[in-house]
Amino acid sequence: MRIMTGQVARKENFWDRKRELNDVWYKIDSGNHVLLVAPRRVGKTSVMYNIFDNPKDDYIVLYIDTESADKENEFWKKLFYRLMEEEFVNTLQNKAKNLFNKLKTIKIDEATIKGIKFGDGSELDYAQAFKKIIKELDADKKLIIMIDEFAQTIENIIKYESVENAKSLLKTHRELRQDSAVSEKVTFIYAGSIGLESVASKIDSISTINDLATVKILPLEFSDAKEFVTLLATSNNIDIQEDEITYLLNKIEWKIPFYIQLIMDELRKLEGRIQAEQIDSSFESILDNRNHFEHWHSRLKSLADNEYQFSKEVLNTIAENTIITSNKIVNIAEKYKLDDAKEVIHSLVYDGYINNNDETKEYRFNSPILKMWWYKNVTN
Ligand SMILES: Nc1ncnc2c1ncn2[C@@H]1O[C@H](COP(=O)(O)OP(=O)(O)O)[C@@H](O)[C@H]1O
Ligand SMILES: [Mg+2]
């Protein structure tokens, strides 16, 4: 097993996330559509690729990242072309003959998709085209369509097209899922680096996603994380003993595979048996690499200016004092003339910065590593 820091962990480099995968497959088998929920870097895309790389017998899997779409119709266009892509269609030849034949003939039979033009006749209405194809599928296997960075797509559409189009996209998805002729043939799985709940609630559209079965991707449990570290150590010639592994994991605290990978990548460069002091200095080194964490900060910069200033001050306060109380949050909100501070706090929770799991009226960082990074690079 190789150390991966950044790329999706696939095949032999994927640490088996049994609980999550069983849960996802259970939900797929029972006819649900799934929302994978976890902050960025916890491992959603890797879980999706595992489903893609090892589908159960009765399923065909399509993966698409739609982050670059910033118009409603562009989303559907991407999905439509992904479905029709030569590379995907050809993989069906041995696995799903009917589906293969169908997609092949649609490809030839342009007439199938013609006539679904927009009113002005300018461009194809790809949502309609997509729906039409799905409904006509006489598939031998069920299609799983995994849409990554979906919330980001919605946010892009809000920003670069309109709130109406964003709402409409969420609504069309809901309609597709509710349509039994579609649901019989397709399972949708959505994920993204920002919370779909926070984006949908911002535009009053929570009701369009409340039919989704959510599966939380969690940090690793201690014993699981220990096995993971041990395996990475042995397969990469890192000489580390049990006490030091425990020390390392306690220091990481929020044990997501990504942080484990980052530390192991530092330890890999050292000679001899790993000591606690070397673990300490490895933490320092990973905090110096802006690339690993900067997206947490830049994400907030896309908020409205007063929301950004508010979020920054809230996180600065937590970075300095470990916690922030609801009262203090109210004060900061007043300072920046924020009407809906609750909404912003919710999105900080959904997007994985902070939680109030211990005490309802107190928020803290999920991850001490992010907290340290924030303190070093943003607060100061
Ligand atoms: N199951 C896993 N096994 C090994 N490494 C993982 C696993 N899941 C995540 N990682 C590590 O975490 C990083 C982020 O994972 P990714 O799946 O891209 O997260 P997300 O999509 O939630 O942002 C990967 O580059 C990899 O280093
Ligand atoms: Mg991802």
Tab-separated table of C-alpha atoms and ligand atoms in Angstrom:
chain	number	residue	atom	x	y	z
A	1	MET	CA	0.000	0.000	0.000
A	2	ARG	CA	1.478	3.286	-1.111
A	3	ILE	CA	1.237	6.584	0.731
A	4	MET	CA	-1.151	8.866	-1.132
A	5	THR	CA	-1.345	12.540	-0.289
A	6	GLY	CA	-3.768	14.314	-2.519
A	7	GLN	CA	-4.773	11.884	-5.210
A	8	VAL	CA	-7.787	9.703	-4.716
A	9	ALA	CA	-6.837	6.451	-2.984
A	10	ARG	CA	-7.801	3.601	-5.287
A	11	LYS	CA	-7.516	-0.167	-5.501
A	12	GLU	CA	-4.659	-1.525	-3.381
A	13	ASN	CA	-4.043	1.939	-1.946
A	14	PHE	CA	-7.557	2.232	-0.600
A	15	TRP	CA	-7.973	1.562	3.114
A	16	ASP	CA	-11.163	-0.436	3.301
A	17	ARG	CA	-13.974	1.590	4.790
A	18	LYS	CA	-16.234	-1.346	5.495
A	19	ARG	CA	-18.876	0.407	7.537
A	20	GLU	CA	-19.432	3.169	5.014
A	21	LEU	CA	-19.336	0.894	1.988
A	22	ASN	CA	-21.741	-1.621	3.524
A	23	ASP	CA	-24.047	1.202	4.405
A	24	VAL	CA	-23.939	2.688	0.901
A	25	TRP	CA	-24.519	-0.685	-0.765
A	26	TYR	CA	-27.340	-1.492	1.622
A	27	LYS	CA	-29.036	1.752	0.662
A	28	ILE	CA	-28.476	1.219	-3.036
A	29	ASP	CA	-29.871	-2.320	-2.824
A	30	SER	CA	-32.955	-1.061	-1.041
A	31	GLY	CA	-33.690	1.414	-3.805
A	32	ASN	CA	-32.527	4.610	-2.130
A	33	HIS	CA	-30.629	7.509	-3.593
A	34	VAL	CA	-27.665	8.469	-1.477
A	35	LEU	CA	-25.977	11.600	-0.220
A	36	LEU	CA	-22.435	11.068	1.041
A	37	VAL	CA	-21.819	13.493	3.831
A	38	ALA	CA	-18.410	14.472	5.178
A	39	PRO	CA	-16.199	17.518	5.217
A	40	ARG	CA	-13.586	17.886	2.537
A	41	ARG	CA	-10.662	15.453	2.608
A	42	VAL	CA	-12.396	12.855	4.759
A	43	GLY	CA	-12.577	10.398	1.870
A	44	LYS	CA	-15.819	10.744	-0.100
A	45	THR	CA	-14.283	10.634	-3.552
A	46	SER	CA	-12.180	7.636	-2.568
A	47	VAL	CA	-15.312	5.811	-1.405
A	48	MET	CA	-17.005	6.672	-4.707
A	49	TYR	CA	-14.074	5.301	-6.669
A	50	ASN	CA	-14.173	2.136	-4.629
A	51	ILE	CA	-17.777	1.662	-5.708
A	52	PHE	CA	-16.727	2.437	-9.256
A	53	ASP	CA	-13.793	-0.003	-9.170
A	54	ASN	CA	-15.696	-2.820	-7.448
A	55	PRO	CA	-19.343	-2.685	-8.429
A	56	LYS	CA	-21.675	-5.432	-7.308
A	57	ASP	CA	-22.825	-7.744	-10.063
A	58	ASP	CA	-26.151	-6.154	-10.833
A	59	TYR	CA	-24.823	-2.648	-11.284
A	60	ILE	CA	-23.039	-0.468	-13.768
A	61	VAL	CA	-21.359	2.606	-12.350
A	62	LEU	CA	-20.769	6.029	-13.810
A	63	TYR	CA	-18.693	8.668	-12.008
A	64	ILE	CA	-18.749	12.337	-12.880
A	65	ASP	CA	-17.323	15.432	-11.252
A	66	THR	CA	-19.452	18.403	-12.250
A	67	GLU	CA	-17.597	21.131	-10.406
A	68	SER	CA	-16.710	22.951	-13.621
A	69	ALA	CA	-20.371	23.328	-14.630
A	70	ASP	CA	-21.714	26.722	-13.710
A	71	LYS	CA	-24.948	26.735	-15.690
A	72	GLU	CA	-27.936	24.484	-15.237
A	73	ASN	CA	-27.999	23.226	-18.801
A	74	GLU	CA	-24.237	22.738	-18.734
A	75	PHE	CA	-24.643	20.315	-15.855
A	76	TRP	CA	-27.019	18.190	-17.895
A	77	LYS	CA	-24.857	18.471	-20.959
A	78	LYS	CA	-21.895	17.118	-19.025
A	79	LEU	CA	-23.920	14.266	-17.643
A	80	PHE	CA	-25.430	13.505	-21.018
A	81	TYR	CA	-22.055	13.348	-22.754
A	82	ARG	CA	-20.533	11.343	-19.926
A	83	LEU	CA	-23.233	8.735	-20.445
A	84	MET	CA	-22.671	8.676	-24.174
A	85	GLU	CA	-18.888	8.669	-23.956
A	86	GLU	CA	-17.236	6.029	-26.085
A	87	GLU	CA	-15.039	4.906	-23.208
A	88	PHE	CA	-17.952	4.314	-20.875
A	89	VAL	CA	-20.189	2.735	-23.496
A	90	ASN	CA	-17.474	0.310	-24.508
A	91	THR	CA	-17.017	-0.912	-20.945
A	92	LEU	CA	-20.618	-2.071	-21.088
A	93	GLN	CA	-20.097	-4.426	-23.981
A	94	ASN	CA	-19.322	-7.451	-21.850
A	95	LYS	CA	-21.160	-6.437	-18.741
A	96	ALA	CA	-24.502	-5.083	-19.838
A	97	LYS	CA	-25.390	-6.001	-23.381
A	98	ASN	CA	-28.775	-4.291	-23.458
A	99	LEU	CA	-27.503	-1.062	-22.052
A	100	PHE	CA	-24.573	-1.192	-24.427
A	101	ASN	CA	-26.797	-1.721	-27.455
A	102	LYS	CA	-29.168	0.973	-26.405
A	103	LEU	CA	-26.502	3.606	-25.905
A	104	LYS	CA	-24.771	2.581	-29.118
A	105	THR	CA	-27.945	2.999	-31.146
A	106	ILE	CA	-28.794	6.325	-29.545
A	107	LYS	CA	-25.397	7.451	-30.594
A	108	ILE	CA	-26.161	6.626	-34.178
A	109	ASP	CA	-29.789	7.626	-34.085
A	110	GLU	CA	-29.442	11.361	-33.654
A	111	ALA	CA	-33.179	11.698	-34.138
A	112	THR	CA	-33.722	10.327	-30.656
A	113	ILE	CA	-32.266	13.410	-29.123
A	114	LYS	CA	-33.282	15.905	-31.765
A	115	GLY	CA	-36.550	17.661	-31.236
A	116	ILE	CA	-35.814	18.299	-27.606
A	117	LYS	CA	-34.518	21.756	-28.320
A	118	PHE	CA	-35.227	24.720	-26.149
A	119	GLY	CA	-38.020	27.080	-27.174
A	120	ASP	CA	-35.669	29.251	-29.170
A	121	GLY	CA	-34.224	26.185	-30.859
A	122	SER	CA	-30.711	27.228	-29.952
A	123	GLU	CA	-29.440	24.399	-27.836
A	124	LEU	CA	-30.511	20.954	-26.884
A	125	ASP	CA	-32.374	20.717	-23.591
A	126	TYR	CA	-29.996	18.188	-22.115
A	127	ALA	CA	-32.090	17.535	-19.036
A	128	GLN	CA	-34.912	16.316	-21.260
A	129	ALA	CA	-32.513	14.377	-23.444
A	130	PHE	CA	-31.019	12.690	-20.393
A	131	LYS	CA	-34.424	11.813	-18.961
A	132	LYS	CA	-35.595	10.436	-22.282
A	133	ILE	CA	-32.604	8.134	-22.609
A	134	ILE	CA	-32.916	6.868	-19.065
A	135	LYS	CA	-36.607	6.144	-19.454
A	136	GLU	CA	-36.048	4.253	-22.669
A	137	LEU	CA	-33.288	2.103	-21.251
A	138	ASP	CA	-34.124	-1.522	-21.283
A	139	ALA	CA	-31.242	-2.149	-18.996
A	140	ASP	CA	-30.112	-5.535	-17.784
A	141	LYS	CA	-28.282	-3.851	-14.953
A	142	LYS	CA	-29.082	-0.897	-12.801
A	143	LEU	CA	-27.077	2.213	-13.411
A	144	ILE	CA	-25.423	3.988	-10.472
A	145	ILE	CA	-24.683	7.596	-11.326
A	146	MET	CA	-22.259	9.191	-8.890
A	147	ILE	CA	-22.108	12.948	-9.022
A	148	ASP	CA	-19.162	14.435	-7.214
A	149	GLU	CA	-18.898	18.107	-6.244
A	150	PHE	CA	-22.637	18.487	-6.686
A	151	ALA	CA	-23.035	21.155	-3.991
A	152	GLN	CA	-20.199	23.112	-5.547
A	153	THR	CA	-22.038	22.944	-8.874
A	154	ILE	CA	-25.178	24.329	-7.234
A	155	GLU	CA	-23.147	27.082	-5.665
A	156	ASN	CA	-21.508	27.924	-8.990
A	157	ILE	CA	-24.908	28.156	-10.644
A	158	ILE	CA	-26.141	30.492	-7.903
A	159	LYS	CA	-23.125	32.660	-8.505
A	160	TYR	CA	-22.742	32.594	-12.275
A	161	GLU	CA	-26.283	31.980	-13.480
A	162	SER	CA	-29.118	32.517	-11.022
A	163	VAL	CA	-30.747	31.275	-7.855
A	164	GLU	CA	-33.720	30.218	-9.974
A	165	ASN	CA	-31.578	27.933	-12.107
A	166	ALA	CA	-29.946	26.435	-9.019
A	167	LYS	CA	-33.350	25.727	-7.513
A	168	SER	CA	-34.536	24.302	-10.780
A	169	LEU	CA	-31.582	21.901	-10.967
A	170	LEU	CA	-32.267	20.622	-7.450
A	171	LYS	CA	-35.941	20.288	-8.305
A	172	THR	CA	-35.321	18.359	-11.511
A	173	HIS	CA	-33.094	15.937	-9.613
A	174	ARG	CA	-35.809	15.423	-7.078
A	175	GLU	CA	-38.369	14.817	-9.835
A	176	LEU	CA	-36.103	12.265	-11.482
A	177	ARG	CA	-35.667	10.414	-8.197
A	178	GLN	CA	-39.414	10.445	-7.567
A	179	ASP	CA	-40.178	9.186	-11.050
A	180	SER	CA	-40.472	5.424	-10.705
A	181	ALA	CA	-39.624	4.833	-14.371
A	182	VAL	CA	-36.292	6.528	-13.687
A	183	SER	CA	-35.665	5.204	-10.197
A	184	GLU	CA	-36.103	1.627	-11.376
A	185	LYS	CA	-33.148	2.074	-13.641
A	186	VAL	CA	-30.907	4.538	-11.909
A	187	THR	CA	-29.503	5.202	-8.448
A	188	PHE	CA	-27.997	8.618	-7.819
A	189	ILE	CA	-25.172	9.136	-5.360
A	190	TYR	CA	-24.158	12.699	-4.596
A	191	ALA	CA	-21.116	14.072	-2.808
A	192	GLY	CA	-19.162	17.255	-2.539
A	193	SER	CA	-16.581	19.191	-0.574
A	194	ILE	CA	-19.127	21.553	0.822
A	195	GLY	CA	-22.365	20.521	2.465
A	196	LEU	CA	-25.260	20.129	0.061
A	197	GLU	CA	-27.536	20.826	3.032
A	198	SER	CA	-25.930	24.193	3.658
A	199	VAL	CA	-26.149	25.231	0.008
A	200	ALA	CA	-29.728	24.000	-0.404
A	201	SER	CA	-30.924	25.678	2.768
A	202	LYS	CA	-29.368	28.955	1.671
A	203	ILE	CA	-31.807	28.999	-1.261
A	204	ASP	CA	-34.775	27.553	0.643
A	205	SER	CA	-34.547	24.218	-1.118
A	206	ILE	CA	-33.956	21.742	1.693
A	207	SER	CA	-37.230	20.067	0.745
A	208	THR	CA	-35.724	19.093	-2.612
A	209	ILE	CA	-33.056	16.932	-0.973
A	210	ASN	CA	-34.802	15.501	2.076
A	211	ASP	CA	-35.635	12.250	0.272
A	212	LEU	CA	-31.934	11.358	0.052
A	213	ALA	CA	-30.533	8.656	2.299
A	214	THR	CA	-27.457	10.137	3.902
A	215	VAL	CA	-24.359	8.145	4.612
A	216	LYS	CA	-21.807	9.837	6.805
A	217	ILE	CA	-18.169	9.172	6.084
A	218	LEU	CA	-16.552	9.341	9.505
A	219	PRO	CA	-12.995	9.699	10.721
A	220	LEU	CA	-11.381	6.354	11.560
A	221	GLU	CA	-11.845	4.727	14.942
A	222	PHE	CA	-8.678	4.341	16.963
A	223	SER	CA	-8.178	0.611	16.323
A	224	ASP	CA	-8.905	0.972	12.633
A	225	ALA	CA	-6.514	3.916	12.336
A	226	LYS	CA	-3.866	1.911	14.155
A	227	GLU	CA	-4.135	-0.918	11.656
A	228	PHE	CA	-4.002	1.555	8.798
A	229	VAL	CA	-0.829	3.187	10.142
A	230	THR	CA	0.747	-0.206	10.759
A	231	LEU	CA	0.048	-1.315	7.213
A	232	LEU	CA	1.371	1.938	5.711
A	233	ALA	CA	4.468	1.634	7.894
A	234	THR	CA	5.279	-1.927	6.925
A	235	SER	CA	4.662	-1.416	3.254
A	236	ASN	CA	6.807	1.716	3.137
A	237	ASN	CA	9.674	0.645	5.420
A	238	ILE	CA	8.825	3.030	8.212
A	239	ASP	CA	10.147	1.759	11.519
A	240	ILE	CA	7.571	2.811	14.071
A	241	GLN	CA	6.482	1.033	17.235
A	242	GLU	CA	3.147	0.741	18.936
A	243	ASP	CA	3.687	3.507	21.518
A	244	GLU	CA	4.704	5.978	18.845
A	245	ILE	CA	1.699	5.013	16.715
A	246	THR	CA	-0.541	5.735	19.682
A	247	TYR	CA	1.268	9.019	20.264
A	248	LEU	CA	0.816	9.960	16.611
A	249	LEU	CA	-2.884	9.114	16.543
A	250	ASN	CA	-3.604	10.978	19.753
A	251	LYS	CA	-1.908	13.979	18.290
A	252	ILE	CA	-3.958	13.798	15.073
A	253	GLU	CA	-7.123	13.354	17.177
A	254	TRP	CA	-9.504	13.751	14.203
A	255	LYS	CA	-8.281	10.608	12.514
A	256	ILE	CA	-9.088	11.044	8.831
A	257	PRO	CA	-6.989	9.017	6.378
A	258	PHE	CA	-5.687	12.215	4.789
A	259	TYR	CA	-3.927	13.435	7.939
A	260	ILE	CA	-2.524	10.001	8.555
A	261	GLN	CA	-1.169	9.957	5.012
A	262	LEU	CA	0.403	13.400	5.402
A	263	ILE	CA	2.232	12.416	8.584
A	264	MET	CA	3.315	9.055	7.201
A	265	ASP	CA	4.693	10.801	4.154
A	266	GLU	CA	6.897	12.898	6.426
A	267	LEU	CA	7.985	9.912	8.522
A	268	ARG	CA	8.851	8.000	5.365
A	269	LYS	CA	11.716	10.427	4.760
A	270	LEU	CA	13.369	9.671	8.112
A	271	GLU	CA	15.935	7.034	8.955
A	272	GLY	CA	15.897	4.647	11.881
A	273	ARG	CA	13.258	4.066	14.502
A	274	ILE	CA	10.706	6.875	14.753
A	275	GLN	CA	10.724	8.856	18.014
A	276	ALA	CA	8.038	11.122	19.454
A	277	GLU	CA	10.094	14.268	18.763
A	278	GLN	CA	10.236	13.355	15.095
A	279	ILE	CA	6.475	13.005	15.056
A	280	ASP	CA	6.244	16.494	16.552
A	281	SER	CA	8.466	17.988	13.909
A	282	SER	CA	6.580	16.163	11.153
A	283	PHE	CA	3.448	17.955	12.297
A	284	GLU	CA	5.279	21.250	12.003
A	285	SER	CA	6.372	20.402	8.472
A	286	ILE	CA	2.930	19.547	7.207
A	287	LEU	CA	1.555	22.783	8.616
A	288	ASP	CA	4.119	24.683	6.578
A	289	ASN	CA	2.692	23.363	3.340
A	290	ARG	CA	0.030	25.867	2.371
A	291	ASN	CA	-1.405	23.641	-0.347
A	292	HIS	CA	-2.737	21.125	2.121
A	293	PHE	CA	-5.010	23.551	3.918
A	294	GLU	CA	-5.407	26.747	1.946
A	295	HIS	CA	-8.686	25.589	0.365
A	296	TRP	CA	-10.309	25.777	3.799
A	297	HIS	CA	-9.533	29.455	3.894
A	298	SER	CA	-10.276	30.216	0.248
A	299	ARG	CA	-13.668	28.553	0.496
A	300	LEU	CA	-14.679	31.231	3.013
A	301	LYS	CA	-13.457	33.989	0.747
A	302	SER	CA	-16.269	33.102	-1.645
A	303	LEU	CA	-18.827	34.219	0.955
A	304	ALA	CA	-20.295	37.714	1.057
A	305	ASP	CA	-17.777	40.113	2.589
A	306	ASN	CA	-19.443	40.517	5.989
A	307	GLU	CA	-20.033	36.758	6.188
A	308	TYR	CA	-16.369	36.169	5.470
A	309	GLN	CA	-15.237	38.690	8.094
A	310	PHE	CA	-17.625	37.131	10.578
A	311	SER	CA	-16.467	33.562	9.865
A	312	LYS	CA	-12.861	34.586	10.067
A	313	GLU	CA	-13.300	36.227	13.439
A	314	VAL	CA	-15.257	33.259	14.784
A	315	LEU	CA	-12.543	30.832	13.659
A	316	ASN	CA	-9.768	33.104	14.914
A	317	THR	CA	-11.431	33.171	18.302
A	318	ILE	CA	-11.642	29.387	18.397
A	319	ALA	CA	-8.055	29.025	17.209
A	320	GLU	CA	-6.948	31.194	20.104
A	321	ASN	CA	-9.280	29.973	22.850
A	322	THR	CA	-10.154	26.418	21.731
A	323	ILE	CA	-13.873	27.192	21.990
A	324	ILE	CA	-16.338	29.953	21.239
A	325	THR	CA	-19.672	30.417	23.024
A	326	SER	CA	-22.999	31.232	21.342
A	327	ASN	CA	-23.029	34.588	23.146
A	328	LYS	CA	-19.710	35.552	21.705
A	329	ILE	CA	-20.959	34.508	18.252
A	330	VAL	CA	-23.941	36.831	18.639
A	331	ASN	CA	-21.603	39.711	19.520
A	332	ILE	CA	-19.449	39.127	16.483
A	333	ALA	CA	-22.537	38.891	14.275
A	334	GLU	CA	-23.701	42.284	15.524
A	335	LYS	CA	-20.322	43.786	14.831
A	336	TYR	CA	-20.553	42.717	11.167
A	337	LYS	CA	-24.263	43.504	10.871
A	338	LEU	CA	-25.141	39.929	9.992
A	339	ASP	CA	-28.841	39.067	10.034
A	340	ASP	CA	-28.460	35.386	9.661
A	341	ALA	CA	-25.423	34.361	11.660
A	342	LYS	CA	-27.041	31.008	12.406
A	343	GLU	CA	-27.031	30.142	8.718
A	344	VAL	CA	-23.321	30.931	8.410
A	345	ILE	CA	-22.503	28.918	11.536
A	346	HIS	CA	-24.508	26.038	10.082
A	347	SER	CA	-22.490	26.100	6.933
A	348	LEU	CA	-19.249	26.136	8.954
A	349	VAL	CA	-20.557	22.986	10.625
A	350	TYR	CA	-21.803	21.300	7.444
A	351	ASP	CA	-18.609	22.176	5.621
A	352	GLY	CA	-16.536	20.585	8.351
A	353	TYR	CA	-14.761	23.428	10.126
A	354	ILE	CA	-16.387	23.260	13.526
A	355	ASN	CA	-18.822	21.282	15.687
A	356	ASN	CA	-20.780	21.681	18.884
A	357	ASN	CA	-21.015	17.984	19.714
A	358	ASP	CA	-19.751	18.291	23.292
A	359	GLU	CA	-21.797	21.316	24.337
A	360	THR	CA	-24.653	22.799	22.302
A	361	LYS	CA	-23.603	26.331	23.126
A	362	GLU	CA	-19.910	25.876	22.403
A	363	TYR	CA	-18.177	25.398	19.083
A	364	ARG	CA	-14.700	24.004	18.467
A	365	PHE	CA	-12.607	22.961	15.469
A	366	ASN	CA	-13.164	19.391	14.272
A	367	SER	CA	-9.502	18.971	13.723
A	368	PRO	CA	-6.650	20.194	15.913
A	369	ILE	CA	-4.456	20.138	12.817
A	370	LEU	CA	-6.701	22.572	10.993
A	371	LYS	CA	-6.887	24.634	14.161
A	372	MET	CA	-3.100	24.840	14.357
A	373	TRP	CA	-2.885	25.712	10.678
A	374	TRP	CA	-5.515	28.403	11.046
A	375	TYR	CA	-3.790	29.891	14.065
A	376	LYS	CA	-0.456	30.008	12.326
A	377	ASN	CA	-1.548	31.163	8.888
A	378	VAL	CA	-4.766	33.128	9.234
A	379	THR	CA	-5.043	34.402	12.783
A	380	ASN	CA	-1.460	35.645	12.860
B	1	LIG	N1	-9.936	4.954	2.074
B	1	LIG	C1	-8.796	5.628	1.981
B	1	LIG	N2	-7.614	4.977	1.993
B	1	LIG	C2	-6.453	5.650	1.925
B	1	LIG	N3	-6.373	6.982	1.835
B	1	LIG	C3	-7.496	7.702	1.820
B	1	LIG	C4	-8.771	7.067	1.878
B	1	LIG	N4	-9.717	8.016	1.843
B	1	LIG	C5	-9.071	9.193	1.763
B	1	LIG	N5	-7.745	9.019	1.738
B	1	LIG	C6	-6.728	10.092	1.717
B	1	LIG	O1	-7.394	11.328	1.890
B	1	LIG	C7	-7.260	12.156	0.729
B	1	LIG	C8	-8.591	12.812	0.452
B	1	LIG	O2	-9.517	11.821	0.062
B	1	LIG	P1	-10.737	12.126	-0.893
B	1	LIG	O3	-11.379	10.839	-1.165
B	1	LIG	O4	-10.295	12.954	-2.052
B	1	LIG	O5	-11.631	13.013	0.090
B	1	LIG	P2	-12.886	13.935	-0.210
B	1	LIG	O6	-13.463	13.556	-1.527
B	1	LIG	O7	-13.802	13.685	0.947
B	1	LIG	O8	-12.363	15.348	-0.204
B	1	LIG	C9	-6.776	11.229	-0.367
B	1	LIG	O9	-5.952	11.923	-1.260
B	1	LIG	C10	-5.985	10.201	0.409
B	1	LIG	O10	-4.725	10.739	0.707
B	2	MG	MG	-13.772	14.719	-3.200
